[in-house]
Amino acid sequence: MFPFENRGVEVGVTLHHPHGQIYAYPFVPPLPARVLAQEERYHALHGRPLALELLEAELAADERILYRGPRAVALVPVCARYAYEVWVTPRVPCPSLLALDTEIRADLARALKTTLLKYDGLWGRPFPYVMACYQAPSDGELHPETQLRIEFYPPYRMPGRLKYLAGTELGAGVFTAETLPELKAAELRAVEVKLE
């Protein structure tokens, strides 16, 4: 199950409002399959999810955090492929949307809302993005190696300039970023938002 949302004509949206979709594949798609394989290897060696190790490092560094709640966090990852890429995830082991309890769900919603308000506030308009939800495969097996993660891929690298995937991204599968995630996180952090 792969939930996602597209917002804005810049990402090919033909409907003039944000809309989500859920694709159900009879297989694990290639990108999540590669991530799952890495998560399985790491969990076998260390006994805990790789994503939580990375999250702890991000929380300790505190350079790219946009929202730090009691149960969820939003951050620009150190490995961001897009200038304003943001990841939102629970702070505790949580393999899927189905595993969310009431408190985590509420804080995850605050993290998501904060991210969206910061995007819109930074650009002074509804900010376009693709939002993808990564979670454990829905194969009926337990997947303690996985961690629910919602990723935002905004198409702009600066005002008026879209990030087009070109030779190295499409041909080699290697993303290039001409910005530092710390700088983009600072821009987003500077945007004041009110959740209520």
Coordinates of N, CA, C and O in Angstrom, one line a residue:
M1 N 0.9 -1.2 0.0 CA 0.0 0.0 0.0 C 0.9 1.2 0.0 O 1.8 1.3 0.9
F2 N 0.7 2.1 -0.9 CA 1.5 3.3 -1.1 C 0.7 4.5 -1.1 O 0.2 4.9 -2.2
P3 N 0.4 5.2 0.0 CA -0.4 6.4 0.0 C 0.5 7.6 -0.4 O 1.7 7.7 -0.1
F4 N -0.1 8.5 -1.2 CA 0.6 9.7 -1.6 C -0.3 10.8 -1.9 O -1.5 10.6 -2.0
E5 N 0.2 12.1 -1.9 CA -0.6 13.2 -2.3 C 0.2 14.1 -3.2 O 1.4 14.2 -3.0
N6 N -0.5 14.7 -4.2 CA 0.1 15.6 -5.1 C -0.6 17.0 -4.9 O -1.8 17.0 -4.9
R7 N 0.2 18.0 -4.9 CA -0.4 19.4 -4.8 C 0.3 20.3 -5.7 O 1.5 20.5 -5.7
G8 N -0.5 20.9 -6.6 CA 0.1 22.0 -7.5 C 0.3 21.5 -8.9 O 0.7 20.4 -9.2
V9 N 0.1 22.4 -9.9 CA 0.3 22.1 -11.3 C 1.7 21.8 -11.6 O 2.0 21.1 -12.5
E10 N 2.6 22.3 -10.8 CA 4.1 22.1 -11.0 C 4.4 20.6 -10.9 O 5.4 20.1 -11.4
V11 N 3.6 19.8 -10.2 CA 3.9 18.4 -10.1 C 2.9 17.6 -10.9 O 2.7 16.4 -10.7
G12 N 2.2 18.3 -11.9 CA 1.4 17.6 -12.8 C 0.0 17.4 -12.4 O -0.8 16.6 -13.0
V13 N -0.5 18.1 -11.3 CA -1.8 17.9 -10.8 C -2.8 18.6 -11.8 O -2.6 19.7 -12.2
T14 N -3.8 17.8 -12.2 CA -4.8 18.4 -13.1 C -6.1 18.8 -12.3 O -6.9 19.6 -12.8
L15 N -6.2 18.4 -11.0 CA -7.3 18.9 -10.2 C -6.8 20.1 -9.4 O -5.6 20.0 -9.0
H16 N -7.6 21.1 -9.2 CA -7.1 22.3 -8.5 C -7.2 22.3 -7.0 O -7.4 23.3 -6.4
H17 N -7.0 21.1 -6.4 CA -7.0 21.0 -5.0 C -6.1 19.8 -4.6 O -5.9 18.9 -5.4
P18 N -5.5 19.9 -3.4 CA -4.7 18.7 -3.0 C -5.6 17.4 -3.0 O -6.8 17.5 -2.6
H19 N -5.0 16.4 -3.5 CA -5.8 15.1 -3.4 C -4.8 14.0 -3.2 O -3.7 13.9 -3.8
G20 N -5.2 13.1 -2.4 CA -4.4 11.9 -2.1 C -4.9 10.7 -2.9 O -6.0 10.7 -3.3
Q21 N -4.0 9.8 -3.0 CA -4.3 8.5 -3.7 C -3.6 7.4 -2.9 O -2.7 7.6 -2.2
I22 N -4.1 6.2 -3.0 CA -3.5 5.0 -2.5 C -3.3 4.0 -3.6 O -4.3 3.6 -4.2
Y23 N -2.1 3.6 -3.8 CA -1.9 2.6 -4.8 C -1.6 1.3 -4.0 O -0.9 1.3 -3.0
A24 N -2.2 0.2 -4.5 CA -1.9 -1.1 -3.9 C -1.2 -2.0 -5.0 O -1.8 -2.2 -6.0
Y25 N 0.0 -2.3 -4.7 CA 0.7 -3.1 -5.7 C 0.8 -4.6 -5.2 O 0.7 -4.9 -4.0
P26 N 0.9 -5.5 -6.1 CA 1.0 -6.9 -5.7 C 2.5 -7.3 -5.4 O 2.8 -8.5 -5.4
F27 N 3.3 -6.3 -5.3 CA 4.7 -6.4 -5.0 C 5.2 -5.2 -4.3 O 4.5 -4.2 -4.2
V28 N 6.4 -5.3 -3.7 CA 7.0 -4.1 -3.1 C 7.7 -3.4 -4.2 O 8.6 -3.9 -4.8
P29 N 7.4 -2.1 -4.4 CA 8.0 -1.3 -5.5 C 9.5 -1.2 -5.3 O 10.0 -1.3 -4.2
P30 N 10.3 -0.9 -6.4 CA 11.7 -1.0 -6.4 C 12.4 -0.1 -5.3 O 13.3 -0.5 -4.6
L31 N 12.0 1.2 -5.2 CA 12.6 2.1 -4.2 C 12.3 1.6 -2.8 O 13.3 1.4 -2.0
P32 N 11.1 1.4 -2.4 CA 10.8 0.8 -1.1 C 11.5 -0.5 -0.8 O 11.9 -0.8 0.3
A33 N 11.6 -1.3 -1.9 CA 12.3 -2.6 -1.7 C 13.7 -2.5 -1.3 O 14.3 -3.2 -0.5
R34 N 14.4 -1.5 -2.0 CA 15.8 -1.2 -1.6 C 16.0 -0.7 -0.2 O 16.8 -1.1 0.5
V35 N 15.1 0.2 0.2 CA 15.1 0.7 1.6 C 14.8 -0.4 2.5 O 15.5 -0.6 3.6
L36 N 13.8 -1.3 2.3 CA 13.5 -2.4 3.1 C 14.6 -3.3 3.3 O 14.9 -3.8 4.4
A37 N 15.4 -3.6 2.2 CA 16.5 -4.5 2.3 C 17.6 -3.9 3.2 O 18.2 -4.6 4.1
Q38 N 17.8 -2.6 3.1 CA 18.8 -2.0 4.0 C 18.3 -2.0 5.5 O 19.1 -2.2 6.4
E39 N 17.0 -1.7 5.7 CA 16.5 -1.8 7.0 C 16.6 -3.2 7.6 O 16.9 -3.3 8.8
E40 N 16.3 -4.2 6.8 CA 16.4 -5.6 7.3 C 17.8 -5.9 7.7 O 18.1 -6.5 8.8
R41 N 18.8 -5.5 6.9 CA 20.2 -5.8 7.2 C 20.6 -5.1 8.5 O 21.3 -5.6 9.4
Y42 N 20.3 -3.8 8.6 CA 20.6 -3.0 9.8 C 20.0 -3.6 11.1 O 20.6 -3.8 12.1
H43 N 18.7 -3.9 11.0 CA 18.0 -4.5 12.1 C 18.6 -5.8 12.5 O 18.7 -6.1 13.7
A44 N 19.0 -6.7 11.6 CA 19.6 -7.9 11.9 C 20.9 -7.7 12.7 O 21.3 -8.5 13.6
L45 N 21.7 -6.7 12.3 CA 23.0 -6.4 13.0 C 22.8 -5.7 14.3 O 23.6 -5.9 15.2
H46 N 21.9 -4.8 14.4 CA 21.8 -3.9 15.6 C 20.5 -4.0 16.4 O 20.5 -3.4 17.5
G47 N 19.5 -4.8 15.9 CA 18.4 -5.0 16.7 C 17.4 -3.9 16.9 O 16.5 -3.9 17.7
R48 N 17.5 -2.9 16.0 CA 16.6 -1.7 16.1 C 16.5 -1.1 14.7 O 17.4 -1.3 13.9
P49 N 15.5 -0.3 14.4 CA 15.3 0.3 13.1 C 16.4 1.3 12.8 O 16.7 2.2 13.6
L50 N 16.9 1.2 11.6 CA 17.9 2.2 11.0 C 17.3 3.6 11.1 O 18.0 4.5 11.5
A51 N 16.0 3.7 10.7 CA 15.4 5.1 10.7 C 15.5 5.7 12.1 O 15.6 7.0 12.2
L52 N 15.3 5.0 13.1 CA 15.3 5.6 14.5 C 16.8 6.0 14.9 O 17.0 7.0 15.6
E53 N 17.8 5.2 14.4 CA 19.2 5.6 14.6 C 19.4 7.0 13.9 O 20.0 7.9 14.5
L54 N 19.0 7.1 12.7 CA 19.1 8.3 11.9 C 18.4 9.5 12.6 O 18.9 10.6 12.7
L55 N 17.2 9.2 13.1 CA 16.4 10.2 13.7 C 17.1 10.7 15.0 O 17.1 11.9 15.3
E56 N 17.6 9.8 15.8 CA 18.3 10.2 17.0 C 19.5 11.1 16.7 O 19.8 12.1 17.4
A57 N 20.2 10.8 15.6 CA 21.4 11.6 15.2 C 20.9 13.0 14.8 O 21.5 14.1 15.1
E58 N 19.7 13.1 14.1 CA 19.2 14.4 13.7 C 18.7 15.2 14.9 O 19.0 16.4 15.0
L59 N 18.1 14.5 15.8 CA 17.6 15.2 17.0 C 18.8 15.7 17.9 O 18.7 16.8 18.4
A60 N 19.9 15.0 17.9 CA 21.0 15.4 18.7 C 21.7 16.6 18.0 O 22.2 17.5 18.7
A61 N 21.8 16.5 16.7 CA 22.5 17.6 15.9 C 21.6 18.9 16.0 O 22.1 20.0 16.0
D62 N 20.3 18.8 15.9 CA 19.3 19.9 16.1 C 19.6 21.0 15.0 O 19.3 22.1 15.3
E63 N 20.1 20.6 13.9 CA 20.3 21.7 12.8 C 19.2 21.7 11.8 O 19.1 22.7 11.1
R64 N 18.5 20.6 11.6 CA 17.6 20.5 10.5 C 16.1 20.2 11.0 O 15.3 19.9 10.2
I65 N 15.9 20.4 12.3 CA 14.6 20.1 12.9 C 13.6 21.2 12.6 O 13.9 22.4 13.0
L66 N 12.4 20.9 12.1 CA 11.4 22.0 11.9 C 10.3 21.9 13.0 O 9.7 22.9 13.3
Y67 N 10.1 20.7 13.4 CA 9.1 20.5 14.5 C 9.6 19.3 15.4 O 9.9 18.3 14.9
R68 N 9.6 19.6 16.7 CA 10.0 18.6 17.6 C 8.9 18.5 18.6 O 8.7 19.3 19.5
G69 N 8.0 17.5 18.5 CA 6.9 17.2 19.4 C 7.3 16.1 20.3 O 8.3 15.4 20.2
P70 N 6.4 15.8 21.3 CA 6.6 14.7 22.2 C 6.6 13.3 21.5 O 7.2 12.4 22.0
R71 N 5.9 13.2 20.4 CA 5.7 11.9 19.7 C 6.1 11.9 18.3 O 6.2 10.8 17.7
A72 N 6.4 13.0 17.7 CA 6.7 13.1 16.2 C 7.7 14.2 16.0 O 7.9 15.1 16.8
V73 N 8.3 14.2 14.8 CA 9.3 15.2 14.4 C 9.2 15.4 12.9 O 8.8 14.5 12.2
A74 N 9.5 16.6 12.5 CA 9.6 17.0 11.1 C 11.0 17.6 10.9 O 11.4 18.4 11.7
L75 N 11.7 17.2 9.8 CA 13.0 17.6 9.6 C 13.4 17.6 8.1 O 12.8 17.0 7.3
V76 N 14.4 18.5 7.8 CA 15.0 18.4 6.5 C 16.2 17.4 6.7 O 17.1 17.7 7.5
P77 N 16.1 16.3 6.0 CA 17.1 15.2 6.3 C 18.5 15.7 5.7 O 18.6 16.4 4.7
V78 N 19.5 15.2 6.4 CA 20.9 15.5 5.9 C 21.1 15.0 4.5 O 21.9 15.5 3.8
C79 N 20.3 14.0 4.1 CA 20.5 13.4 2.7 C 19.4 13.9 1.8 O 19.1 13.2 0.8
A80 N 18.9 15.1 2.0 CA 17.8 15.6 1.2 C 18.2 15.6 -0.3 O 19.3 16.1 -0.6
R81 N 17.3 15.2 -1.2 CA 17.5 15.2 -2.6 C 16.9 16.4 -3.2 O 17.4 16.9 -4.3
Y82 N 15.9 17.0 -2.6 CA 15.3 18.2 -3.0 C 15.6 19.4 -2.1 O 15.7 19.1 -0.9
A83 N 15.7 20.6 -2.5 CA 16.1 21.7 -1.7 C 15.2 21.8 -0.4 O 15.7 22.1 0.6
Y84 N 13.9 21.6 -0.6 CA 13.0 21.8 0.6 C 12.4 20.5 1.0 O 11.3 20.5 1.5
E85 N 13.1 19.4 0.8 CA 12.6 18.1 1.2 C 12.4 18.0 2.7 O 13.3 18.5 3.5
V86 N 11.3 17.4 3.2 CA 11.0 17.3 4.6 C 10.5 15.9 4.9 O 9.8 15.3 4.1
W87 N 11.0 15.3 6.0 CA 10.5 14.0 6.4 C 9.8 14.2 7.8 O 10.3 15.0 8.6
V88 N 8.7 13.5 7.9 CA 7.9 13.5 9.1 C 7.8 12.1 9.6 O 7.4 11.2 8.8
T89 N 8.1 11.9 10.9 CA 8.1 10.5 11.4 C 7.8 10.5 12.9 O 8.1 11.5 13.6
P90 N 7.2 9.4 13.4 CA 7.1 9.3 14.9 C 8.5 9.2 15.5 O 9.4 8.7 14.9
R91 N 8.6 9.5 16.8 CA 9.8 9.4 17.5 C 10.0 8.1 18.2 O 11.1 7.9 18.8
V92 N 9.1 7.2 18.1 CA 9.1 5.9 18.7 C 8.9 4.9 17.6 O 8.4 5.2 16.5
P93 N 9.3 3.6 17.8 CA 9.1 2.6 16.8 C 7.6 2.5 16.3 O 6.7 2.5 17.2
C94 N 7.4 2.6 15.0 CA 6.1 2.6 14.5 C 6.2 2.2 13.0 O 6.5 3.0 12.2
P95 N 5.8 1.0 12.7 CA 6.1 0.5 11.3 C 5.1 1.0 10.3 O 5.4 1.1 9.1
S96 N 3.9 1.4 10.7 CA 2.9 1.8 9.7 C 1.8 2.7 10.3 O 1.7 2.9 11.5
L97 N 1.0 3.2 9.4 CA -0.1 4.1 9.8 C -1.1 3.3 10.7 O -1.6 3.9 11.7
L98 N -1.2 2.0 10.5 CA -2.1 1.2 11.3 C -1.6 1.1 12.8 O -2.4 0.8 13.7
A99 N -0.3 1.3 13.0 CA 0.3 1.1 14.3 C 0.2 2.4 15.1 O 0.6 2.4 16.3
L100 N -0.3 3.5 14.6 CA -0.4 4.8 15.3 C -1.4 4.7 16.4 O -2.5 4.2 16.2
D101 N -1.0 5.1 17.6 CA -2.0 5.2 18.7 C -2.5 6.7 18.7 O -2.0 7.5 17.9
T102 N -3.4 7.0 19.5 CA -4.1 8.3 19.5 C -3.1 9.4 19.7 O -3.1 10.5 19.0
E103 N -2.1 9.3 20.7 CA -1.2 10.4 21.0 C -0.2 10.6 19.8 O 0.1 11.7 19.4
I104 N 0.3 9.5 19.2 CA 1.2 9.6 18.1 C 0.5 10.2 16.9 O 1.0 11.1 16.2
R105 N -0.7 9.7 16.6 CA -1.5 10.3 15.5 C -1.7 11.8 15.6 O -1.5 12.5 14.7
A106 N -2.0 12.2 16.8 CA -2.3 13.7 17.0 C -1.0 14.5 16.8 O -1.0 15.5 16.2
D107 N 0.2 14.0 17.4 CA 1.4 14.7 17.2 C 1.9 14.6 15.8 O 2.5 15.6 15.3
L108 N 1.7 13.5 15.1 CA 2.1 13.4 13.7 C 1.3 14.4 12.9 O 1.8 15.1 12.0
A109 N 0.0 14.6 13.2 CA -0.8 15.6 12.5 C -0.3 17.0 12.7 O -0.2 17.8 11.8
R110 N 0.2 17.3 14.0 CA 0.8 18.6 14.2 C 2.1 18.8 13.4 O 2.3 19.9 12.9
A111 N 2.9 17.8 13.3 CA 4.1 17.8 12.5 C 3.8 18.1 11.1 O 4.5 18.9 10.4
L112 N 2.8 17.4 10.5 CA 2.4 17.5 9.1 C 1.9 18.9 8.9 O 2.3 19.6 7.9
K113 N 1.0 19.4 9.8 CA 0.4 20.7 9.6 C 1.5 21.8 9.7 O 1.5 22.8 8.9
T114 N 2.4 21.7 10.6 CA 3.5 22.6 10.8 C 4.3 22.7 9.5 O 4.6 23.8 9.0
T115 N 4.6 21.6 8.9 CA 5.4 21.5 7.7 C 4.6 22.2 6.6 O 5.2 23.1 5.9
L116 N 3.4 21.9 6.4 CA 2.6 22.6 5.3 C 2.4 24.1 5.5 O 2.5 24.8 4.6
L117 N 2.2 24.5 6.8 CA 2.1 25.9 7.0 C 3.4 26.6 6.8 O 3.5 27.8 6.3
K118 N 4.5 26.0 7.1 CA 5.8 26.6 6.8 C 6.1 26.7 5.3 O 6.6 27.7 4.9
Y119 N 5.8 25.7 4.6 CA 5.9 25.8 3.1 C 5.1 26.9 2.6 O 5.6 27.8 1.9
D120 N 3.8 27.0 2.9 CA 3.0 28.1 2.4 C 3.4 29.4 2.9 O 3.4 30.4 2.1
G121 N 3.9 29.5 4.1 CA 4.3 30.8 4.7 C 5.6 31.3 4.1 O 5.8 32.5 3.8
L122 N 6.5 30.4 3.8 CA 7.8 30.7 3.1 C 7.6 31.3 1.8 O 8.3 32.3 1.4
W123 N 6.7 30.7 1.0 CA 6.5 31.1 -0.4 C 5.3 32.1 -0.5 O 5.1 32.6 -1.6
G124 N 4.5 32.3 0.5 CA 3.4 33.2 0.4 C 2.3 32.7 -0.5 O 1.5 33.6 -1.0
R125 N 2.2 31.4 -0.7 CA 1.1 30.9 -1.5 C 1.1 29.4 -1.3 O 2.0 28.8 -0.6
P126 N 0.0 28.7 -1.8 CA 0.0 27.2 -1.6 C 1.2 26.6 -2.3 O 1.4 26.8 -3.5
F127 N 2.1 26.0 -1.5 CA 3.3 25.4 -2.0 C 3.1 24.1 -2.6 O 2.5 23.2 -2.0
P128 N 3.6 23.8 -3.8 CA 3.4 22.5 -4.5 C 4.3 21.5 -3.9 O 5.4 21.8 -3.5
Y129 N 3.9 20.2 -3.9 CA 4.7 19.1 -3.4 C 4.1 17.8 -3.9 O 3.0 17.7 -4.2
V130 N 5.0 16.8 -3.8 CA 4.5 15.4 -3.8 C 4.8 14.9 -2.4 O 5.9 15.1 -1.8
M131 N 3.8 14.3 -1.7 CA 4.0 13.7 -0.4 C 3.9 12.2 -0.5 O 2.9 11.7 -1.1
A132 N 4.8 11.5 0.0 CA 4.8 10.0 -0.1 C 4.9 9.4 1.3 O 5.6 9.9 2.1
C133 N 4.2 8.3 1.5 CA 4.1 7.7 2.8 C 4.8 6.3 2.7 O 4.4 5.5 1.9
Y134 N 5.9 6.2 3.5 CA 6.6 4.9 3.5 C 6.3 4.2 4.8 O 6.4 4.8 5.9
Q135 N 6.0 2.9 4.7 CA 5.6 2.1 5.8 C 5.9 0.7 5.6 O 6.3 0.3 4.5
A136 N 5.7 -0.2 6.6 CA 5.9 -1.6 6.4 C 5.1 -2.2 5.3 O 3.9 -1.8 5.1
P137 N 5.6 -3.2 4.6 CA 4.8 -3.9 3.7 C 3.5 -4.5 4.3 O 3.5 -4.9 5.5
S138 N 2.4 -4.5 3.6 CA 1.2 -5.0 4.1 C 1.0 -6.5 3.7 O 0.0 -6.9 3.2
D139 N 2.1 -7.3 4.0 CA 2.0 -8.7 3.7 C 1.6 -9.6 4.8 O 1.7 -10.8 4.7
G140 N 1.2 -9.0 5.9 CA 0.7 -9.9 7.0 C 1.9 -10.3 8.0 O 1.6 -10.8 9.0
E141 N 3.1 -9.9 7.6 CA 4.3 -10.2 8.4 C 4.6 -9.1 9.3 O 4.3 -7.9 9.0
L142 N 5.3 -9.3 10.5 CA 5.8 -8.2 11.3 C 7.0 -7.7 10.6 O 7.8 -8.4 10.1
H143 N 7.2 -6.4 10.7 CA 8.4 -5.7 10.2 C 8.9 -4.8 11.2 O 8.8 -3.5 11.0
P144 N 9.6 -5.3 12.2 CA 10.1 -4.4 13.3 C 11.3 -3.5 12.8 O 11.7 -2.6 13.4
E145 N 11.8 -3.8 11.6 CA 12.9 -3.0 11.0 C 12.4 -1.8 10.4 O 13.2 -0.9 10.1
T146 N 11.1 -1.6 10.1 CA 10.6 -0.5 9.4 C 10.2 0.6 10.3 O 9.9 0.4 11.5
Q147 N 10.1 1.8 9.8 CA 9.6 3.0 10.5 C 8.8 3.8 9.6 O 9.2 4.2 8.5
L148 N 7.6 4.1 10.0 CA 6.7 5.0 9.2 C 7.4 6.3 9.0 O 8.0 6.9 9.9
R149 N 7.3 6.8 7.7 CA 8.0 8.0 7.4 C 7.1 8.7 6.2 O 6.8 8.0 5.3
I150 N 6.8 9.9 6.4 CA 6.1 10.7 5.4 C 7.1 11.7 4.8 O 7.7 12.5 5.6
E151 N 7.3 11.7 3.5 CA 8.3 12.5 2.9 C 7.6 13.5 1.9 O 6.7 13.1 1.2
F152 N 8.1 14.7 1.9 CA 7.6 15.8 1.0 C 8.7 16.1 0.0 O 9.9 16.3 0.4
Y153 N 8.4 16.2 -1.2 CA 9.3 16.5 -2.3 C 8.8 17.7 -3.1 O 8.0 17.6 -4.0
P154 N 9.2 18.9 -2.6 CA 8.7 20.1 -3.3 C 9.5 20.3 -4.6 O 10.8 20.1 -4.6
P155 N 8.9 20.7 -5.7 CA 9.6 20.8 -7.0 C 10.5 22.1 -7.1 O 11.3 22.2 -8.1
Y156 N 10.3 23.1 -6.2 CA 11.1 24.3 -6.4 C 12.4 24.2 -5.7 O 12.5 23.7 -4.5
R157 N 13.5 24.7 -6.3 CA 14.8 24.8 -5.6 C 15.0 26.2 -5.2 O 15.9 26.5 -4.3
M158 N 14.3 27.2 -5.7 CA 14.3 28.6 -5.3 C 13.1 29.3 -6.0 O 12.5 28.7 -6.9
P159 N 12.7 30.5 -5.5 CA 11.6 31.1 -6.2 C 11.7 31.2 -7.7 O 12.8 31.6 -8.2
G160 N 10.7 30.7 -8.4 CA 10.7 30.8 -9.8 C 11.6 29.8 -10.5 O 11.6 29.8 -11.8
R161 N 12.2 28.9 -9.8 CA 13.1 27.9 -10.5 C 12.7 26.5 -10.0 O 13.0 26.1 -8.8
L162 N 12.2 25.7 -10.9 CA 11.9 24.3 -10.6 C 13.1 23.4 -10.6 O 14.1 23.7 -11.3
K163 N 13.0 22.4 -9.9 CA 14.1 21.4 -9.9 C 13.7 20.3 -10.9 O 12.8 19.5 -10.6
Y164 N 14.3 20.3 -12.0 CA 14.0 19.2 -13.0 C 15.0 18.1 -12.8 O 16.2 18.3 -12.6
L165 N 14.5 16.9 -12.9 CA 15.4 15.7 -12.9 C 16.0 15.7 -14.3 O 15.3 15.7 -15.3
A166 N 17.3 15.6 -14.3 CA 18.1 15.6 -15.6 C 19.0 14.4 -15.6 O 18.8 13.4 -15.0
G167 N 20.1 14.6 -16.3 CA 21.0 13.5 -16.6 C 21.4 12.6 -15.5 O 21.2 11.4 -15.5
T168 N 22.0 13.2 -14.4 CA 22.5 12.4 -13.3 C 21.3 11.8 -12.5 O 21.4 10.6 -12.1
E169 N 20.2 12.5 -12.4 CA 19.1 12.0 -11.6 C 18.4 10.9 -12.4 O 18.2 9.8 -11.8
L170 N 18.0 11.1 -13.6 CA 17.3 10.2 -14.4 C 18.2 9.1 -14.9 O 17.8 7.9 -14.9
G171 N 19.3 9.4 -15.5 CA 20.2 8.5 -16.1 C 21.0 7.6 -15.1 O 21.2 6.4 -15.4
A172 N 21.4 8.2 -14.0 CA 22.3 7.4 -13.1 C 21.6 7.1 -11.8 O 22.0 6.3 -11.0
G173 N 20.4 7.8 -11.5 CA 19.7 7.6 -10.3 C 20.4 8.3 -9.1 O 20.2 7.9 -8.0
V174 N 21.3 9.2 -9.4 CA 22.0 10.0 -8.4 C 21.6 11.4 -8.4 O 21.7 12.1 -9.4
F175 N 21.0 11.8 -7.2 CA 20.5 13.2 -7.1 C 21.7 14.2 -6.8 O 22.6 13.8 -6.1
T176 N 21.6 15.4 -7.3 CA 22.5 16.4 -7.0 C 21.7 17.5 -6.3 O 20.6 17.8 -6.8
A177 N 22.2 18.1 -5.3 CA 21.6 19.2 -4.6 C 22.6 20.4 -4.5 O 23.7 20.2 -4.0
E178 N 22.2 21.5 -5.0 CA 23.1 22.7 -4.9 C 22.9 23.5 -3.7 O 23.4 24.6 -3.6
T179 N 22.2 23.0 -2.7 CA 21.9 23.7 -1.5 C 22.2 22.8 -0.3 O 22.3 21.6 -0.4
L180 N 22.5 23.4 0.8 CA 22.7 22.6 2.1 C 21.4 22.4 2.8 O 20.7 23.4 3.0
P181 N 21.1 21.2 3.3 CA 19.9 21.0 4.0 C 19.8 21.9 5.3 O 18.7 22.3 5.6
E182 N 20.9 22.2 5.9 CA 20.8 23.1 7.1 C 20.3 24.5 6.7 O 19.6 25.1 7.5
L183 N 20.7 25.0 5.5 CA 20.2 26.3 5.1 C 18.7 26.4 4.8 O 18.0 27.3 5.2
K184 N 18.3 25.3 4.1 CA 16.8 25.2 3.8 C 16.0 25.0 5.1 O 14.9 25.6 5.2
A185 N 16.5 24.2 6.0 CA 15.8 24.0 7.3 C 15.8 25.3 8.0 O 14.7 25.7 8.6
A186 N 16.8 26.1 8.0 CA 16.8 27.4 8.7 C 15.7 28.3 8.1 O 15.0 29.1 8.8
E187 N 15.6 28.3 6.7 CA 14.6 29.1 6.1 C 13.2 28.7 6.6 O 12.4 29.6 6.9
L188 N 13.0 27.4 6.6 CA 11.7 26.9 7.0 C 11.4 27.2 8.5 O 10.3 27.5 8.9
R189 N 12.4 27.0 9.3 CA 12.3 27.2 10.8 C 11.9 28.6 11.1 O 11.2 28.9 12.0
A190 N 12.4 29.6 10.3 CA 12.2 31.0 10.5 C 10.7 31.4 10.2 O 10.3 32.5 10.7
V191 N 9.9 30.6 9.6 CA 8.5 30.9 9.3 C 7.7 30.6 10.5 O 7.7 29.4 11.0
E192 N 7.1 31.6 11.1 CA 6.2 31.5 12.2 C 4.9 30.9 11.8 O 4.3 31.3 10.8
V193 N 4.4 29.8 12.5 CA 3.1 29.2 12.2 C 2.3 29.1 13.5 O 2.9 29.0 14.6
K194 N 1.0 29.1 13.3 CA 0.1 28.9 14.5 C -0.8 27.7 14.1 O -1.5 27.7 13.1
L195 N -0.8 26.7 15.0 CA -1.5 25.5 14.7 C -3.0 25.6 15.1 O -3.8 24.9 14.5
E196 N -3.3 26.4 16.1 CA -4.7 26.5 16.5 C -5.4 27.7 15.9 O -4.8 28.7 15.5

